[in-house]
Amino acid sequence: IWRPLRLSIMCRVLSSAGMKLSAMDSNSVTIISLSLASHAFKRYRCDRTLKLGVKVESLKKIMDTASSHDSLVLMADDSLGEADEMTISLEADMSMSVGGDEKRKKVKWTRVSTFELGLVNVEQDSRVVPDNREEAVTIEMSADEFRRIVSELKTVDDTLRVQVYSDNSGVRFHAQGEESSGSFMMRE
């Protein structure tokens, strides 16, 4: 769907295996689910399973400040029973030239931006994201390729259908507009 979804609460479950993110739009129509395995990160550490509720709009404002070179560090302390805030740090190694024309030298430094994000009690949120394992499918592809598919198909319509073949041999992305249609197929 190309139009912006109004996601209000996102649940993050962090464990030693990785992160699971899930959210439902405010109309309880669209479910967003994303799993990030621990091996997908350069460094990943989670000492025990944590369930964190995040206001999507607040998280988006922080993430909009990140650049493609930043490393993301998430920290939450639940040692007192339940975490009430999450620390988000964006870190990047930088270099700059310092000094006059004749004595200019290159200095390496690390830029760190730190934000504190208040958490929401996800147990009290009335919207429950169903665990629909029967239809769960994992599609792995590069972000650049997905961006290219979305960019080209959004010229046809503002709705994207994703169809996985029953034998899991391929996937089809399809958009159907009033005057045209378009699709991408990827097969083994």
PDB file of N, CA and C in Angstrom, residues 10-68:
ATOM      1  N   MET A  10       3.758  -0.175  18.069  1.00  0.00           N
ATOM      2  CA  MET A  10       4.512  -1.283  17.518  1.00  0.00           C
ATOM      3  C   MET A  10       5.076  -2.070  18.682  1.00  0.00           C
ATOM      4  N   CYS A  11       4.979  -3.356  18.608  1.00  0.00           N
ATOM      5  CA  CYS A  11       5.524  -4.221  19.645  1.00  0.00           C
ATOM      6  C   CYS A  11       6.847  -4.780  19.162  1.00  0.00           C
ATOM      7  N   ARG A  12       7.845  -4.667  19.987  1.00  0.00           N
ATOM      8  CA  ARG A  12       9.150  -5.245  19.679  1.00  0.00           C
ATOM      9  C   ARG A  12       9.400  -6.351  20.685  1.00  0.00           C
ATOM     10  N   VAL A  13       9.682  -7.529  20.201  1.00  0.00           N
ATOM     11  CA  VAL A  13      10.097  -8.617  21.075  1.00  0.00           C
ATOM     12  C   VAL A  13      11.547  -8.887  20.745  1.00  0.00           C
ATOM     13  N   LEU A  14      12.400  -8.669  21.728  1.00  0.00           N
ATOM     14  CA  LEU A  14      13.820  -8.885  21.546  1.00  0.00           C
ATOM     15  C   LEU A  14      14.224 -10.116  22.338  1.00  0.00           C
ATOM     16  N   SER A  15      15.014 -10.968  21.721  1.00  0.00           N
ATOM     17  CA  SER A  15      15.526 -12.153  22.400  1.00  0.00           C
ATOM     18  C   SER A  15      16.914 -12.433  21.847  1.00  0.00           C
ATOM     19  N   SER A  16      17.561 -13.459  22.360  1.00  0.00           N
ATOM     20  CA  SER A  16      18.898 -13.790  21.874  1.00  0.00           C
ATOM     21  C   SER A  16      18.856 -14.214  20.406  1.00  0.00           C
ATOM     22  N   ALA A  17      17.699 -14.647  19.904  1.00  0.00           N
ATOM     23  CA  ALA A  17      17.559 -15.068  18.504  1.00  0.00           C
ATOM     24  C   ALA A  17      17.427 -13.896  17.543  1.00  0.00           C
ATOM     25  N   GLY A  18      16.999 -12.715  18.041  1.00  0.00           N
ATOM     26  CA  GLY A  18      16.827 -11.553  17.179  1.00  0.00           C
ATOM     27  C   GLY A  18      15.659 -10.696  17.620  1.00  0.00           C
ATOM     28  N   MET A  19      15.179  -9.868  16.693  1.00  0.00           N
ATOM     29  CA  MET A  19      14.080  -8.944  16.970  1.00  0.00           C
ATOM     30  C   MET A  19      12.871  -9.322  16.129  1.00  0.00           C
ATOM     31  N   LYS A  20      11.704  -9.248  16.747  1.00  0.00           N
ATOM     32  CA  LYS A  20      10.456  -9.423  16.017  1.00  0.00           C
ATOM     33  C   LYS A  20       9.642  -8.157  16.216  1.00  0.00           C
ATOM     34  N   LEU A  21       9.277  -7.532  15.118  1.00  0.00           N
ATOM     35  CA  LEU A  21       8.496  -6.306  15.151  1.00  0.00           C
ATOM     36  C   LEU A  21       7.125  -6.588  14.567  1.00  0.00           C
ATOM     37  N   SER A  22       6.106  -6.079  15.198  1.00  0.00           N
ATOM     38  CA  SER A  22       4.767  -6.242  14.639  1.00  0.00           C
ATOM     39  C   SER A  22       3.922  -5.032  14.995  1.00  0.00           C
ATOM     40  N   ALA A  23       3.026  -4.687  14.089  1.00  0.00           N
ATOM     41  CA  ALA A  23       2.141  -3.546  14.304  1.00  0.00           C
ATOM     42  C   ALA A  23       0.888  -3.739  13.473  1.00  0.00           C
ATOM     43  N   MET A  24      -0.175  -3.093  13.918  1.00  0.00           N
ATOM     44  CA  MET A  24      -1.429  -3.111  13.183  1.00  0.00           C
ATOM     45  C   MET A  24      -1.863  -1.664  12.991  1.00  0.00           C
ATOM     46  N   ASP A  25      -2.434  -1.374  11.837  1.00  0.00           N
ATOM     47  CA  ASP A  25      -2.893  -0.008  11.606  1.00  0.00           C
ATOM     48  C   ASP A  25      -4.072   0.317  12.512  1.00  0.00           C
ATOM     49  N   SER A  26      -4.378   1.599  12.614  1.00  0.00           N
ATOM     50  CA  SER A  26      -5.413   2.055  13.544  1.00  0.00           C
ATOM     51  C   SER A  26      -6.804   1.529  13.193  1.00  0.00           C
ATOM     52  N   ASN A  27      -7.017   1.091  11.949  1.00  0.00           N
ATOM     53  CA  ASN A  27      -8.304   0.519  11.554  1.00  0.00           C
ATOM     54  C   ASN A  27      -8.337  -0.997  11.712  1.00  0.00           C
ATOM     55  N   SER A  28      -7.248  -1.577  12.209  1.00  0.00           N
ATOM     56  CA  SER A  28      -7.124  -3.035  12.396  1.00  0.00           C
ATOM     57  C   SER A  28      -7.344  -3.796  11.090  1.00  0.00           C
ATOM     58  N   VAL A  29      -6.772  -3.257  10.000  1.00  0.00           N
ATOM     59  CA  VAL A  29      -6.904  -3.884   8.691  1.00  0.00           C
ATOM     60  C   VAL A  29      -5.568  -4.467   8.232  1.00  0.00           C
ATOM     61  N   THR A  30      -4.507  -3.708   8.385  1.00  0.00           N
ATOM     62  CA  THR A  30      -3.202  -4.101   7.879  1.00  0.00           C
ATOM     63  C   THR A  30      -2.286  -4.504   9.020  1.00  0.00           C
ATOM     64  N   ILE A  31      -1.634  -5.647   8.852  1.00  0.00           N
ATOM     65  CA  ILE A  31      -0.674  -6.127   9.837  1.00  0.00           C
ATOM     66  C   ILE A  31       0.719  -6.034   9.217  1.00  0.00           C
ATOM     67  N   ILE A  32       1.619  -5.443   9.956  1.00  0.00           N
ATOM     68  CA  ILE A  32       3.018  -5.371   9.545  1.00  0.00           C
ATOM     69  C   ILE A  32       3.796  -6.276  10.484  1.00  0.00           C
ATOM     70  N   SER A  33       4.578  -7.186   9.938  1.00  0.00           N
ATOM     71  CA  SER A  33       5.360  -8.092  10.767  1.00  0.00           C
ATOM     72  C   SER A  33       6.747  -8.213  10.144  1.00  0.00           C
ATOM     73  N   LEU A  34       7.766  -8.100  10.971  1.00  0.00           N
ATOM     74  CA  LEU A  34       9.136  -8.145  10.492  1.00  0.00           C
ATOM     75  C   LEU A  34       9.998  -8.868  11.510  1.00  0.00           C
ATOM     76  N   SER A  35      10.772  -9.837  11.050  1.00  0.00           N
ATOM     77  CA  SER A  35      11.708 -10.548  11.920  1.00  0.00           C
ATOM     78  C   SER A  35      13.127 -10.258  11.450  1.00  0.00           C
ATOM     79  N   LEU A  36      13.978  -9.912  12.393  1.00  0.00           N
ATOM     80  CA  LEU A  36      15.381  -9.653  12.101  1.00  0.00           C
ATOM     81  C   LEU A  36      16.213 -10.608  12.954  1.00  0.00           C
ATOM     82  N   ALA A  37      16.835 -11.602  12.321  1.00  0.00           N
ATOM     83  CA  ALA A  37      17.626 -12.593  13.048  1.00  0.00           C
ATOM     84  C   ALA A  37      18.891 -11.955  13.600  1.00  0.00           C
ATOM     85  N   SER A  38      19.357 -12.462  14.719  1.00  0.00           N
ATOM     86  CA  SER A  38      20.540 -11.889  15.374  1.00  0.00           C
ATOM     87  C   SER A  38      21.767 -11.919  14.462  1.00  0.00           C
ATOM     88  N   HIS A  39      21.882 -12.922  13.593  1.00  0.00           N
ATOM     89  CA  HIS A  39      23.051 -13.010  12.706  1.00  0.00           C
ATOM     90  C   HIS A  39      23.021 -11.964  11.586  1.00  0.00           C
ATOM     91  N   ALA A  40      21.906 -11.242  11.430  1.00  0.00           N
ATOM     92  CA  ALA A  40      21.817 -10.186  10.411  1.00  0.00           C
ATOM     93  C   ALA A  40      22.502  -8.902  10.861  1.00  0.00           C
ATOM     94  N   PHE A  41      22.887  -8.830  12.126  1.00  0.00           N
ATOM     95  CA  PHE A  41      23.517  -7.641  12.686  1.00  0.00           C
ATOM     96  C   PHE A  41      25.030  -7.842  12.782  1.00  0.00           C
ATOM     97  N   LYS A  42      25.792  -6.736  12.700  1.00  0.00           N
ATOM     98  CA  LYS A  42      27.237  -6.820  12.938  1.00  0.00           C
ATOM     99  C   LYS A  42      27.504  -7.245  14.369  1.00  0.00           C
ATOM    100  N   ARG A  43      26.790  -6.604  15.290  1.00  0.00           N
ATOM    101  CA  ARG A  43      26.850  -6.966  16.705  1.00  0.00           C
ATOM    102  C   ARG A  43      25.430  -7.011  17.224  1.00  0.00           C
ATOM    103  N   TYR A  44      25.123  -8.041  17.988  1.00  0.00           N
ATOM    104  CA  TYR A  44      23.791  -8.160  18.561  1.00  0.00           C
ATOM    105  C   TYR A  44      23.910  -8.820  19.923  1.00  0.00           C
ATOM    106  N   ARG A  45      23.260  -8.222  20.911  1.00  0.00           N
ATOM    107  CA  ARG A  45      23.263  -8.806  22.247  1.00  0.00           C
ATOM    108  C   ARG A  45      21.931  -8.507  22.926  1.00  0.00           C
ATOM    109  N   CYS A  46      21.311  -9.542  23.424  1.00  0.00           N
ATOM    110  CA  CYS A  46      20.091  -9.401  24.213  1.00  0.00           C
ATOM    111  C   CYS A  46      20.175 -10.463  25.299  1.00  0.00           C
ATOM    112  N   ASP A  47      20.305 -10.020  26.540  1.00  0.00           N
ATOM    113  CA  ASP A  47      20.530 -10.948  27.645  1.00  0.00           C
ATOM    114  C   ASP A  47      19.296 -11.763  28.009  1.00  0.00           C
ATOM    115  N   ARG A  48      18.120 -11.200  27.820  1.00  0.00           N
ATOM    116  CA  ARG A  48      16.876 -11.920  28.114  1.00  0.00           C
ATOM    117  C   ARG A  48      15.777 -11.348  27.215  1.00  0.00           C
ATOM    118  N   THR A  49      14.726 -12.101  27.061  1.00  0.00           N
ATOM    119  CA  THR A  49      13.625 -11.691  26.194  1.00  0.00           C
ATOM    120  C   THR A  49      12.925 -10.459  26.771  1.00  0.00           C
ATOM    121  N   LEU A  50      12.746  -9.451  25.918  1.00  0.00           N
ATOM    122  CA  LEU A  50      12.071  -8.211  26.291  1.00  0.00           C
ATOM    123  C   LEU A  50      10.914  -7.966  25.332  1.00  0.00           C
ATOM    124  N   LYS A  51       9.826  -7.464  25.857  1.00  0.00           N
ATOM    125  CA  LYS A  51       8.686  -7.055  25.033  1.00  0.00           C
ATOM    126  C   LYS A  51       8.500  -5.568  25.263  1.00  0.00           C
ATOM    127  N   LEU A  52       8.674  -4.774  24.196  1.00  0.00           N
ATOM    128  CA  LEU A  52       8.632  -3.319  24.300  1.00  0.00           C
ATOM    129  C   LEU A  52       7.564  -2.753  23.383  1.00  0.00           C
ATOM    130  N   GLY A  53       6.763  -1.842  23.893  1.00  0.00           N
ATOM    131  CA  GLY A  53       5.763  -1.151  23.082  1.00  0.00           C
ATOM    132  C   GLY A  53       6.269   0.237  22.733  1.00  0.00           C
ATOM    133  N   VAL A  54       6.226   0.583  21.465  1.00  0.00           N
ATOM    134  CA  VAL A  54       6.769   1.846  20.981  1.00  0.00           C
ATOM    135  C   VAL A  54       5.709   2.586  20.179  1.00  0.00           C
ATOM    136  N   LYS A  55       5.579   3.889  20.404  1.00  0.00           N
ATOM    137  CA  LYS A  55       4.708   4.705  19.555  1.00  0.00           C
ATOM    138  C   LYS A  55       5.446   4.930  18.243  1.00  0.00           C
ATOM    139  N   VAL A  56       4.851   4.465  17.171  1.00  0.00           N
ATOM    140  CA  VAL A  56       5.500   4.479  15.864  1.00  0.00           C
ATOM    141  C   VAL A  56       5.881   5.890  15.436  1.00  0.00           C
ATOM    142  N   GLU A  57       5.005   6.847  15.619  1.00  0.00           N
ATOM    143  CA  GLU A  57       5.273   8.220  15.179  1.00  0.00           C
ATOM    144  C   GLU A  57       6.484   8.802  15.912  1.00  0.00           C
ATOM    145  N   SER A  58       6.617   8.514  17.193  1.00  0.00           N
ATOM    146  CA  SER A  58       7.768   8.994  17.962  1.00  0.00           C
ATOM    147  C   SER A  58       9.057   8.344  17.477  1.00  0.00           C
ATOM    148  N   LEU A  59       9.007   7.032  17.209  1.00  0.00           N
ATOM    149  CA  LEU A  59      10.183   6.330  16.704  1.00  0.00           C
ATOM    150  C   LEU A  59      10.566   6.846  15.328  1.00  0.00           C
ATOM    151  N   LYS A  60       9.585   7.107  14.485  1.00  0.00           N
ATOM    152  CA  LYS A  60       9.851   7.616  13.133  1.00  0.00           C
ATOM    153  C   LYS A  60      10.595   8.945  13.185  1.00  0.00           C
ATOM    154  N   LYS A  61      10.191   9.838  14.079  1.00  0.00           N
ATOM    155  CA  LYS A  61      10.862  11.134  14.187  1.00  0.00           C
ATOM    156  C   LYS A  61      12.342  10.959  14.512  1.00  0.00           C
ATOM    157  N   ILE A  62      12.649  10.020  15.384  1.00  0.00           N
ATOM    158  CA  ILE A  62      14.051   9.769  15.740  1.00  0.00           C
ATOM    159  C   ILE A  62      14.783   9.135  14.560  1.00  0.00           C
ATOM    160  N   MET A  63      14.176   8.134  13.937  1.00  0.00           N
ATOM    161  CA  MET A  63      14.836   7.423  12.843  1.00  0.00           C
ATOM    162  C   MET A  63      15.041   8.311  11.625  1.00  0.00           C
ATOM    163  N   ASP A  64      14.210   9.333  11.448  1.00  0.00           N
ATOM    164  CA  ASP A  64      14.391  10.260  10.339  1.00  0.00           C
ATOM    165  C   ASP A  64      15.682  11.061  10.462  1.00  0.00           C
ATOM    166  N   THR A  65      16.267  11.123  11.647  1.00  0.00           N
ATOM    167  CA  THR A  65      17.532  11.845  11.831  1.00  0.00           C
ATOM    168  C   THR A  65      18.740  10.988  11.455  1.00  0.00           C
ATOM    169  N   ALA A  66      18.537   9.697  11.248  1.00  0.00           N
ATOM    170  CA  ALA A  66      19.646   8.779  10.954  1.00  0.00           C
ATOM    171  C   ALA A  66      20.097   8.906   9.500  1.00  0.00           C
ATOM    172  N   SER A  67      21.375   8.655   9.298  1.00  0.00           N
ATOM    173  CA  SER A  67      21.899   8.597   7.930  1.00  0.00           C
ATOM    174  C   SER A  67      22.236   7.142   7.611  1.00  0.00           C
ATOM    175  N   SER A  68      22.521   6.871   6.354  1.00  0.00           N
ATOM    176  CA  SER A  68      22.815   5.496   5.934  1.00  0.00           C
ATOM    177  C   SER A  68      24.121   4.976   6.528  1.00  0.00           C
TER     178      SER A  68
END
